Short mmCIF file of C-alpha atoms in Angstrom, two decimals:
data_model
loop_
_atom_site.label_atom_id
_atom_site.label_comp_id
_atom_site.label_asym_id
_atom_site.label_seq_id
_atom_site.Cartn_x
_atom_site.Cartn_y
_atom_site.Cartn_z
CA MET R 1381 0.00 0.00 0.00
CA TYR R 1382 1.41 3.35 -1.01
CA GLU R 1383 0.56 6.46 0.98
CA SER R 1384 1.79 9.94 0.28
CA ILE R 1385 1.55 13.19 2.18
CA ILE R 1386 1.16 16.39 0.20
CA GLN R 1387 0.19 19.96 0.92
CA LEU R 1388 -3.49 20.78 0.43
CA ASN R 1389 -4.47 24.15 -0.95
CA LEU R 1390 -7.65 25.07 0.89
CA HIS R 1391 -8.16 28.09 -1.35
CA ASP R 1392 -8.91 25.60 -4.10
CA LYS R 1393 -12.67 25.10 -3.78
CA LYS R 1394 -12.60 21.47 -4.81
CA LYS R 1395 -9.81 20.60 -2.39
CA ARG R 1396 -11.51 22.51 0.37
CA ALA R 1397 -14.77 20.64 -0.19
CA GLU R 1398 -12.94 17.31 -0.14
CA TRP R 1399 -11.14 18.29 3.07
CA MET R 1400 -14.37 19.48 4.72
CA THR R 1401 -16.22 16.31 3.79
CA PHE R 1402 -13.41 14.27 5.32
CA MET R 1403 -13.33 16.31 8.54
CA LYS R 1404 -17.12 16.11 8.81
CA SER R 1405 -16.94 12.33 8.55
CA LEU R 1406 -14.74 12.50 11.66
CA GLY R 1407 -17.23 14.67 13.52
CA ILE R 1408 -15.64 18.08 13.06
CA ALA R 1409 -18.08 20.59 11.71
CA ASP R 1410 -16.87 24.08 12.57
CA PHE R 1411 -15.32 25.63 9.48
CA SER R 1412 -15.94 29.24 10.39
CA ASP R 1413 -13.69 31.75 8.64
CA LYS R 1414 -12.22 32.74 11.99
CA GLU R 1415 -10.79 29.24 12.41
CA VAL R 1416 -9.99 28.29 8.82
CA ASP R 1417 -8.46 31.61 7.70
CA ALA R 1418 -5.94 31.39 10.52
CA ILE R 1419 -4.43 28.21 9.04
CA ASP R 1420 -0.96 28.63 7.56
CA PHE R 1421 -0.73 25.28 5.81
CA THR R 1422 -2.61 22.01 5.56
CA LEU R 1423 -1.21 18.58 4.79
CA GLY R 1424 -3.21 15.73 3.35
CA MET R 1425 -2.42 12.05 3.34
CA TYR R 1426 -3.59 10.04 0.37
CA ASP R 1427 -4.03 6.34 -0.12
CA GLY R 1428 -4.33 6.26 -3.91
CA ASP R 1429 -6.69 9.15 -4.55
CA GLN R 1430 -8.52 8.76 -1.27
CA LEU R 1431 -7.90 11.36 1.47
CA VAL R 1432 -7.19 9.33 4.62
CA GLY R 1433 -5.59 11.85 6.94
CA THR R 1434 -4.99 15.53 7.38
CA GLY R 1435 -3.50 18.09 9.72
CA SER R 1436 -2.93 21.85 9.73
CA ALA R 1437 -0.82 24.40 11.49
CA SER R 1438 -1.56 27.97 12.45
CA GLY R 1439 1.54 29.65 13.78
CA ASN R 1440 2.93 27.07 16.21
CA VAL R 1441 -0.48 25.52 16.93
CA LEU R 1442 -1.51 22.24 15.31
CA LYS R 1443 -5.14 22.17 14.19
CA TYR R 1444 -7.72 20.13 12.31
CA ILE R 1445 -5.95 16.83 12.72
CA GLY R 1446 -7.91 13.84 11.58
CA VAL R 1447 -7.14 10.37 10.29
CA CYS R 1448 -9.15 7.43 9.08
CA ASN R 1449 -7.87 4.21 10.65
CA LYS R 1450 -9.89 1.80 8.53
CA GLY R 1451 -7.77 -1.19 7.58
CA VAL R 1452 -4.47 0.08 8.96
CA THR R 1453 -2.58 -0.28 12.22
CA GLN R 1454 -4.08 1.98 14.85
CA GLY R 1455 -2.02 5.13 15.17
CA SER R 1456 0.26 4.70 12.16
CA ARG R 1457 -1.43 7.38 10.04
CA PHE R 1458 -1.75 9.67 13.01
CA ASN R 1459 1.99 9.36 13.67
CA ALA R 1460 2.79 10.00 10.02
CA ILE R 1461 0.67 13.17 9.88
CA ILE R 1462 2.05 14.56 13.14
CA ASN R 1463 5.55 13.71 11.98
CA ALA R 1464 5.02 15.55 8.70
CA LEU R 1465 3.54 18.59 10.44
CA THR R 1466 6.25 18.86 13.08
CA SER R 1467 9.07 18.28 10.57
CA ARG R 1468 7.69 21.07 8.43
CA LEU R 1469 7.53 23.42 11.43
CA TYR R 1470 11.04 22.46 12.54
CA GLN R 1471 12.30 23.28 9.04
CA ASP R 1472 10.73 26.71 9.46
CA GLN R 1473 12.66 27.05 12.73
CA VAL R 1474 9.50 26.71 14.81
CA PHE R 1475 10.66 24.46 17.64
CA HIS R 1476 7.89 24.98 20.18
CA ILE R 1477 4.61 23.41 19.14
CA LEU R 1478 1.23 23.50 20.86
CA VAL R 1479 -1.95 21.54 20.38
CA PHE R 1480 -5.46 21.82 21.78
CA THR R 1481 -7.42 18.64 21.31
CA LYS R 1482 -10.20 16.45 22.60
CA LEU R 1483 -9.24 14.84 25.88
CA LYS R 1484 -9.38 11.35 24.39
CA TYR R 1485 -6.55 12.18 21.96
CA SER R 1486 -4.23 13.53 24.61
CA GLU R 1487 -2.62 10.15 25.08
CA SER R 1488 -1.90 9.74 21.38
CA PHE R 1489 -0.03 13.03 21.41
CA GLN R 1490 1.85 12.13 24.59
CA HIS R 1491 2.94 8.99 22.81
CA LEU R 1492 4.71 11.25 20.31
CA GLY R 1493 6.58 13.21 22.94
CA PHE R 1494 3.98 15.89 23.70
CA THR R 1495 3.50 16.91 27.34
CA GLU R 1496 0.04 17.65 28.70
CA LEU R 1497 -0.14 21.01 30.45
CA ALA R 1498 -3.77 20.96 31.46
CA HIS R 1499 -7.03 19.29 30.63
CA THR R 1500 -10.73 19.62 31.29
CA GLU R 1501 -13.31 16.93 30.69
CA LEU R 1502 -13.64 18.20 27.13
CA ALA R 1503 -10.22 19.20 25.98
CA ALA R 1504 -6.50 18.93 26.58
CA PHE R 1505 -3.67 21.38 25.96
CA LEU R 1506 -0.25 19.94 25.11
CA GLU R 1507 3.15 21.16 24.02
CA THR R 1508 6.32 19.72 22.60
CA GLY R 1509 9.75 20.97 21.67
CA SER R 1510 11.80 23.78 23.02
CA PRO R 1511 11.62 26.16 24.85
CA ASN R 1512 8.91 24.48 26.92
CA LEU R 1513 7.10 25.37 30.12
CA THR R 1514 10.07 24.35 32.28
CA ASP R 1515 12.34 26.64 30.28
CA TYR R 1516 9.81 29.48 30.51
CA LEU R 1517 9.52 29.16 34.28
CA ALA R 1518 13.30 28.97 34.68
CA GLU R 1519 13.65 32.30 32.88
CA LEU R 1520 11.33 34.20 35.22
CA PRO R 1521 12.76 36.25 38.08
CA LYS R 1522 12.68 34.33 41.36
CA ILE R 1523 12.32 35.49 44.92
CA ASP R 1524 14.49 34.38 47.83
CA GLN R 1525 12.72 32.14 50.32
CA PRO R 1526 9.43 32.32 48.43
CA ASP R 1527 7.58 30.13 50.91
CA ARG R 1528 7.90 32.83 53.54
CA GLN R 1529 6.55 35.59 51.35
CA LYS R 1530 3.13 36.63 50.22
CA ILE R 1531 3.31 36.45 46.46
CA ALA R 1532 0.54 37.59 44.14
CA GLY R 1533 -0.04 37.24 40.41
CA ILE R 1534 -1.99 39.31 37.90
CA VAL R 1535 -2.55 38.51 34.24
CA MET R 1536 -3.37 41.34 31.88
CA ASN R 1537 -3.52 42.04 28.19
CA ALA R 1538 -3.27 45.80 28.88
CA ASN R 1539 -4.42 46.99 25.48
CA PRO R 1540 -3.36 49.63 26.49
CA PHE R 1541 -2.30 50.02 30.13
CA THR R 1542 -4.75 52.31 31.99
CA ASN R 1543 -5.16 53.68 35.50
CA GLY R 1544 -7.58 50.79 36.01
CA HIS R 1545 -4.72 48.29 35.57
CA ARG R 1546 -2.54 50.49 37.70
CA PHE R 1547 -5.12 50.51 40.51
CA LEU R 1548 -5.38 46.72 40.40
CA VAL R 1549 -1.60 46.28 40.65
CA GLU R 1550 -1.32 48.90 43.40
CA SER R 1551 -3.93 47.08 45.46
CA ALA R 1552 -2.05 43.81 45.08
CA ALA R 1553 1.31 45.45 45.79
CA LYS R 1554 -0.02 46.91 49.05
CA GLU R 1555 -1.27 43.57 50.31
CA SER R 1556 1.65 41.40 49.15
CA ASP R 1557 5.41 41.13 49.40
CA TRP R 1558 5.83 40.57 45.68
CA VAL R 1559 3.61 40.82 42.62
CA TYR R 1560 4.11 39.12 39.26
CA VAL R 1561 2.38 40.96 36.45
CA PHE R 1562 2.06 38.67 33.42
CA VAL R 1563 1.44 40.43 30.14
CA VAL R 1564 -0.34 38.23 27.59
CA SER R 1565 2.10 37.71 24.76
CA THR R 1566 -0.27 36.89 21.90
CA ASP R 1567 0.09 39.59 19.31
CA ALA R 1568 -3.55 40.06 18.34
CA SER R 1569 -4.42 43.42 19.84
CA LEU R 1570 -4.47 47.03 18.69
CA PHE R 1571 -1.30 47.67 20.66
CA THR R 1572 1.50 45.25 19.78
CA THR R 1573 2.92 42.98 22.46
CA GLN R 1574 6.08 45.06 22.58
CA GLU R 1575 4.08 48.26 23.06
CA ARG R 1576 1.84 46.73 25.71
CA VAL R 1577 4.79 45.40 27.72
CA LYS R 1578 6.60 48.73 27.45
CA LEU R 1579 3.59 50.71 28.69
CA VAL R 1580 2.94 48.28 31.55
CA LYS R 1581 6.59 48.55 32.64
CA GLU R 1582 6.61 52.33 32.41
CA GLY R 1583 3.30 52.67 34.21
CA LEU R 1584 4.53 50.54 37.12
CA SER R 1585 8.19 51.51 37.28
CA ASP R 1586 7.80 53.24 40.68
CA LEU R 1587 6.46 50.11 42.41
CA GLN R 1588 9.50 48.31 43.83
CA ASN R 1589 7.85 44.96 44.59
CA VAL R 1590 6.26 44.48 41.17
CA MET R 1591 7.82 42.36 38.43
CA VAL R 1592 6.44 42.71 34.91
CA VAL R 1593 7.02 39.51 32.94
CA ASP R 1594 6.12 38.01 29.61
CA GLY R 1595 3.09 35.72 29.82
CA GLY R 1596 4.71 33.37 27.31
CA ALA R 1597 2.55 30.79 25.59
CA TYR R 1598 0.89 29.94 28.86
CA MET R 1599 -1.29 32.91 29.68
CA VAL R 1600 -3.41 32.04 26.77
CA SER R 1601 -5.45 34.75 25.16
CA TYR R 1602 -8.73 34.01 23.46
CA ALA R 1603 -7.10 34.38 20.09
CA THR R 1604 -4.99 31.24 20.34
CA PHE R 1605 -7.64 28.91 21.69
CA PRO R 1606 -9.17 27.04 18.81
CA SER R 1607 -12.64 25.79 19.59
CA TYR R 1608 -13.63 24.11 16.33
CA PHE R 1609 -13.48 20.63 17.83
CA LEU R 1610 -15.94 21.33 20.64
CA PRO R 1611 -19.59 20.40 20.45
CA SER R 1612 -21.52 23.48 19.38
CA ASN R 1613 -23.60 23.59 22.54
CA VAL R 1614 -20.51 24.16 24.67
CA ASN R 1615 -19.79 27.72 25.66
CA ASN R 1616 -16.37 28.39 24.16
CA VAL R 1617 -15.50 31.09 26.62
CA THR R 1618 -16.16 28.83 29.58
CA TYR R 1619 -14.00 26.08 28.13
CA GLN R 1620 -11.17 28.45 27.23
CA THR R 1621 -11.10 30.14 30.58
CA MET R 1622 -11.26 26.84 32.42
CA MET R 1623 -8.16 25.63 30.58
CA ASP R 1624 -6.38 28.90 31.23
CA ALA R 1625 -7.28 28.77 34.93
CA ARG R 1626 -5.99 25.22 35.27
CA ILE R 1627 -2.63 25.97 33.67
CA PHE R 1628 -2.23 28.83 36.09
CA ARG R 1629 -3.32 26.75 39.07
CA ASP R 1630 -1.34 23.60 38.29
CA GLN R 1631 1.77 24.89 36.53
CA ILE R 1632 2.48 28.59 36.98
CA ALA R 1633 1.33 29.31 40.54
CA PRO R 1634 3.10 26.39 42.26
CA ALA R 1635 6.40 27.07 40.45
CA LEU R 1636 6.42 30.72 41.54
CA HIS R 1637 4.72 30.21 44.91
CA ILE R 1638 1.89 32.49 43.93
CA GLY R 1639 -0.74 32.37 46.66
CA THR R 1640 -3.22 34.93 45.40
CA ARG R 1641 -4.40 35.94 41.98
CA TYR R 1642 -5.85 39.43 41.68
CA VAL R 1643 -8.50 40.22 39.12
CA GLY R 1644 -10.44 43.37 38.35
CA THR R 1645 -14.21 43.22 38.38
CA GLU R 1646 -15.63 43.92 35.01
CA PRO R 1647 -18.98 45.66 35.02
CA LEU R 1648 -19.10 46.08 31.26
CA SER R 1649 -17.61 43.01 29.58
CA LYS R 1650 -19.54 39.76 29.72
CA THR R 1651 -16.50 37.74 28.64
CA THR R 1652 -14.29 39.02 31.41
CA ASN R 1653 -17.11 38.40 33.82
CA ILE R 1654 -17.32 34.73 32.82
CA TYR R 1655 -13.54 34.55 33.06
CA ASN R 1656 -13.56 35.85 36.64
CA GLN R 1657 -16.35 33.45 37.59
CA THR R 1658 -14.30 30.57 36.22
CA LEU R 1659 -11.20 31.67 38.12
CA LEU R 1660 -13.22 31.86 41.33
CA LYS R 1661 -14.46 28.33 40.72
CA GLU R 1662 -11.19 26.74 39.58
CA LEU R 1663 -8.32 28.35 41.49
CA PRO R 1664 -9.27 28.00 45.19
CA PRO R 1665 -8.24 26.44 47.46
CA LYS R 1666 -4.77 26.13 45.88
CA VAL R 1667 -4.71 29.77 44.84
CA ASN R 1668 -6.86 32.50 46.36
CA VAL R 1669 -8.71 34.83 44.07
CA LYS R 1670 -9.21 38.43 45.05
CA GLU R 1671 -11.54 40.63 43.07
CA ILE R 1672 -10.74 44.31 43.13
CA GLN R 1673 -13.58 46.70 42.35
CA ARG R 1674 -12.93 48.54 39.15
CA ASN R 1675 -12.23 52.18 39.85
CA LYS R 1676 -13.77 55.16 38.14
CA ASN R 1677 -12.04 58.18 36.71
CA GLU R 1678 -12.57 61.72 37.95
CA SER R 1679 -15.68 62.17 35.86
CA GLY R 1680 -17.21 59.08 37.43
CA GLN R 1681 -16.90 56.71 34.48
CA TYR R 1682 -15.47 53.23 34.72
CA ILE R 1683 -11.94 53.08 33.36
CA THR R 1684 -11.71 50.53 30.58
CA ALA R 1685 -9.20 49.97 27.84
CA THR R 1686 -12.14 49.54 25.46
CA ASN R 1687 -13.13 53.18 25.98
CA VAL R 1688 -9.55 54.23 25.39
CA ARG R 1689 -9.46 52.35 22.09
CA ARG R 1690 -12.76 53.94 21.03
CA ALA R 1691 -11.33 57.35 21.83
CA ILE R 1692 -8.32 56.54 19.65
CA GLN R 1693 -10.62 55.57 16.83
CA GLU R 1694 -12.52 58.83 17.18
CA GLY R 1695 -9.23 60.71 17.40
CA ASP R 1696 -10.17 62.41 20.67
CA VAL R 1697 -7.74 61.10 23.27
CA THR R 1698 -8.08 64.05 25.63
CA LYS R 1699 -11.42 62.75 26.82
CA VAL R 1700 -9.77 59.63 28.28
CA LYS R 1701 -6.73 61.48 29.57
CA ASP R 1702 -7.74 61.09 33.21
CA SER R 1703 -8.02 57.31 32.70
CA LEU R 1704 -4.42 56.95 31.63
CA PRO R 1705 -0.98 57.13 33.24
CA THR R 1706 1.19 59.85 31.70
CA SER R 1707 3.36 57.29 29.90
CA THR R 1708 0.41 55.69 28.11
CA TYR R 1709 -1.22 59.03 27.30
CA GLN R 1710 2.01 60.36 25.83
CA PHE R 1711 2.55 57.21 23.79
CA ILE R 1712 -0.94 57.39 22.30
CA LYS R 1713 -0.55 61.06 21.46
CA ASP R 1714 2.77 60.37 19.73
CA HIS R 1715 1.46 57.36 17.81
CA LEU R 1716 -2.15 58.32 17.15
CA GLY R 1717 -1.75 58.11 13.38
CA ILE R 1718 -0.28 54.59 13.43
CA LEU R 1719 -2.88 53.34 15.89
CA GLN R 1720 -5.73 54.76 13.83
CA SER R 1721 -4.39 53.25 10.64
CA ARG R 1722 -4.28 49.84 12.37
CA ILE R 1723 -7.97 50.25 13.23
CA LYS R 1724 -8.73 51.26 9.65
CA LYS R 1725 -6.95 48.15 8.41
CA GLY R 1726 -9.47 46.08 10.33
CA MET R 1727 -8.01 45.60 13.80
CA ASN R 1728 -10.94 44.78 16.07
CA ILE R 1729 -11.06 47.15 19.03
CA ASP R 1730 -14.12 45.85 20.82
CA GLY R 1731 -12.61 42.61 22.07
CA ASN R 1732 -10.15 42.35 24.87
CA MET Y 1415 31.38 23.05 22.23
CA GLU Y 1416 28.52 25.49 22.41
CA ILE Y 1417 25.15 24.76 20.86
CA LYS Y 1418 24.49 27.54 18.37
CA GLN Y 1419 20.86 26.84 17.51
CA THR Y 1420 18.04 24.45 18.32
CA ALA Y 1421 18.02 21.57 15.86
CA VAL Y 1422 16.09 18.37 15.14
CA ALA Y 1423 17.00 15.12 13.45
CA GLY Y 1424 15.03 11.96 12.87
CA THR Y 1425 11.34 11.21 12.48
CA LEU Y 1426 8.49 9.71 14.45
CA GLU Y 1427 8.29 6.70 12.14
CA SER Y 1428 8.59 3.21 13.52
CA SER Y 1429 12.22 2.11 14.19
CA ASP Y 1430 13.42 5.71 14.19
CA ILE Y 1431 14.12 8.24 16.92
CA GLN Y 1432 13.53 11.98 16.78
CA ILE Y 1433 16.02 14.07 18.71
CA MET Y 1434 15.80 17.77 19.45
CA LEU Y 1435 18.90 19.48 20.80
CA SER Y 1436 18.82 22.91 22.38
CA LYS Y 1437 20.97 25.07 24.63
CA GLY Y 1438 21.35 24.00 28.22
CA ASN Y 1439 23.48 25.02 31.16
CA ASP Y 1440 23.24 22.09 33.50
CA GLY Y 1441 25.05 19.19 31.86
CA ILE Y 1442 23.31 16.94 29.37
CA GLN Y 1443 19.66 16.68 30.33
CA ILE Y 1444 17.71 14.06 28.44
CA ASP Y 1445 13.95 13.93 28.30
CA LEU Y 1446 13.16 10.55 26.72
CA GLU Y 1447 9.80 9.28 25.57
CA SER Y 1448 9.85 5.63 24.57
CA ASP Y 1449 7.59 2.60 24.76
CA VAL Y 1450 10.61 0.56 25.80
CA LYS Y 1451 11.98 3.09 28.25
CA LYS Y 1452 11.73 0.61 31.08
CA GLN Y 1453 13.83 -1.94 29.22
CA PHE Y 1454 16.21 0.22 27.17
CA GLY Y 1455 15.92 3.77 28.53
CA ASP Y 1456 19.36 3.75 30.15
CA GLN Y 1457 20.97 2.31 27.04
CA ILE Y 1458 19.33 4.89 24.73
CA GLU Y 1459 20.39 7.74 26.99
CA SER Y 1460 23.96 6.49 27.25
CA VAL Y 1461 24.29 6.22 23.43
CA ILE Y 1462 23.07 9.82 23.10
CA THR Y 1463 25.33 11.10 25.89
CA GLU Y 1464 28.42 9.25 24.58
CA THR Y 1465 27.88 10.56 21.06
CA LEU Y 1466 27.40 14.15 22.25
CA LYS Y 1467 30.59 13.85 24.33
CA LYS Y 1468 32.51 13.08 21.14
CA PHE Y 1469 31.46 16.50 19.87
CA ASP Y 1470 32.60 18.04 23.17
CA ILE Y 1471 29.03 19.00 23.96
CA ASP Y 1472 28.81 19.12 27.76
CA ASN Y 1473 25.69 21.25 28.20
CA ALA Y 1474 22.54 20.60 26.24
CA LYS Y 1475 18.88 19.87 26.54
CA VAL Y 1476 17.89 16.78 24.64
CA LYS Y 1477 14.34 15.81 23.85
CA ALA Y 1478 14.14 12.35 22.33
CA VAL Y 1479 11.05 10.54 21.08
CA ASP Y 1480 12.00 6.93 20.43
CA LYS Y 1481 9.98 4.63 18.23
CA GLY Y 1482 12.12 1.54 18.71
CA ALA Y 1483 15.39 2.71 17.14
CA LEU Y 1484 18.47 0.49 17.17
CA ASP Y 1485 21.70 1.85 18.67
CA CYS Y 1486 23.21 2.59 15.26
CA VAL Y 1487 20.14 4.67 14.35
CA ILE Y 1488 20.26 6.53 17.66
CA LYS Y 1489 23.92 7.28 17.07
CA ALA Y 1490 23.35 8.45 13.50
CA ARG Y 1491 20.48 10.74 14.53
CA THR Y 1492 22.53 12.13 17.41
CA ILE Y 1493 25.45 12.91 15.10
CA ALA Y 1494 23.11 14.63 12.64
CA VAL Y 1495 21.38 16.71 15.29
CA ALA Y 1496 24.68 17.65 16.95
CA GLN Y 1497 26.17 18.88 13.67
CA ARG Y 1498 23.03 20.85 12.86
CA ALA Y 1499 22.97 22.41 16.32
CA LEU Y 1500 26.66 23.29 16.09
CA LYS Y 1501 26.19 24.57 12.52
CA THR Y 1502 28.90 22.22 11.26
CA ALA Y 1503 26.66 20.09 9.07
CA ASP Y 1504 28.69 21.09 6.02
CA GLN Y 1505 31.78 19.38 7.48
CA PRO Y 1506 30.67 15.85 8.37
CA ALA Y 1507 32.65 14.54 11.34
CA TRP Y 1508 33.34 11.06 10.00
CA GLU Y 1509 35.80 10.22 12.74
CA VAL Y 1510 32.97 10.30 15.30
CA LEU Y 1511 31.55 7.18 13.66
#
């Protein structure tokens, strides 16, 4: 029996239809543009002219993996597809690979050297290659005698950093010996990762017991979580946040001795609200969760980064001036043109 | 010798071993995944370590996924990955064999 693996061009309508029919036969039915357009390349395995396996990659995340095992040794086609995908990524110098999959496939991936980072009853999150979670944790600044200290953690996207974020960190810094501020590293926001990190650092530079660190691949933002393989009646946000909470609880917090996670209440965003509910349910008793009431600016409005982004779009930053630290305000004023052109090019500003 | 870049050699096919070599600073640390780890884990690790020693690599992180490779295969894949990681793949080190 001769099997070959070739690249599939999903822009070709016929190929795409063939691929979708095959995935549907394996129970995957979500082909929304949001998921499919993010794919960088797709490989297909053929037995004669019959598609018998496929897998895709989007950045360093493996997606849409499916094989038909009819008449062949269990696992052989799966191994071949994963091998082809990873080899291709390694050739492109991508050495750290992630996969989100149904829980029942976690073991198959572990068999190929993947390590499970967290799972829920629906899904598992695994990684392979280098640098991995251990390497990431080893790079972070450590505190002497951490078991004697009160250490807190905060995760933020900070798109951009506002006085609301600042208030949250200040509250944590007052009540703790040390605070880790993790900035989500996924580059899918109006402000680039580099800009967000810079503004967080500048806005907190006077707080001596605060460490601003890169969230790495492990403070997962909504953008990286694929959800195509979940049953459609499952609330994606709940599943994504549950996974995120468990990675923090089981991997990040114990390694850094983080005892309390601080979150801001979110009166306006439903998504963040669900996220906070999930954290409250998942983290304790291992990690305490402390909700800090969102503060208002001088004119009595809630400070949110969403409002700041809207003001940028409208070109009237002065109206959010009292919601922003000087460093952020100055940055926006200096870069208003660039930021607005990003919005014009289609950058969504209403998300997180 | 110093590892210059992360590199990979080998596949996940049956009878092969896939080895990833990256920078380390705490000796040679091997993370081995193998169905026969219980029986041959020590042997596989010692072949990898011995081969890396011949390249004067003292610090490295090794991630190996074994699919039942024989010693000669393990050695060949280790040589390949070492030369790629050291960026010396254009000058094959025959004497290591």
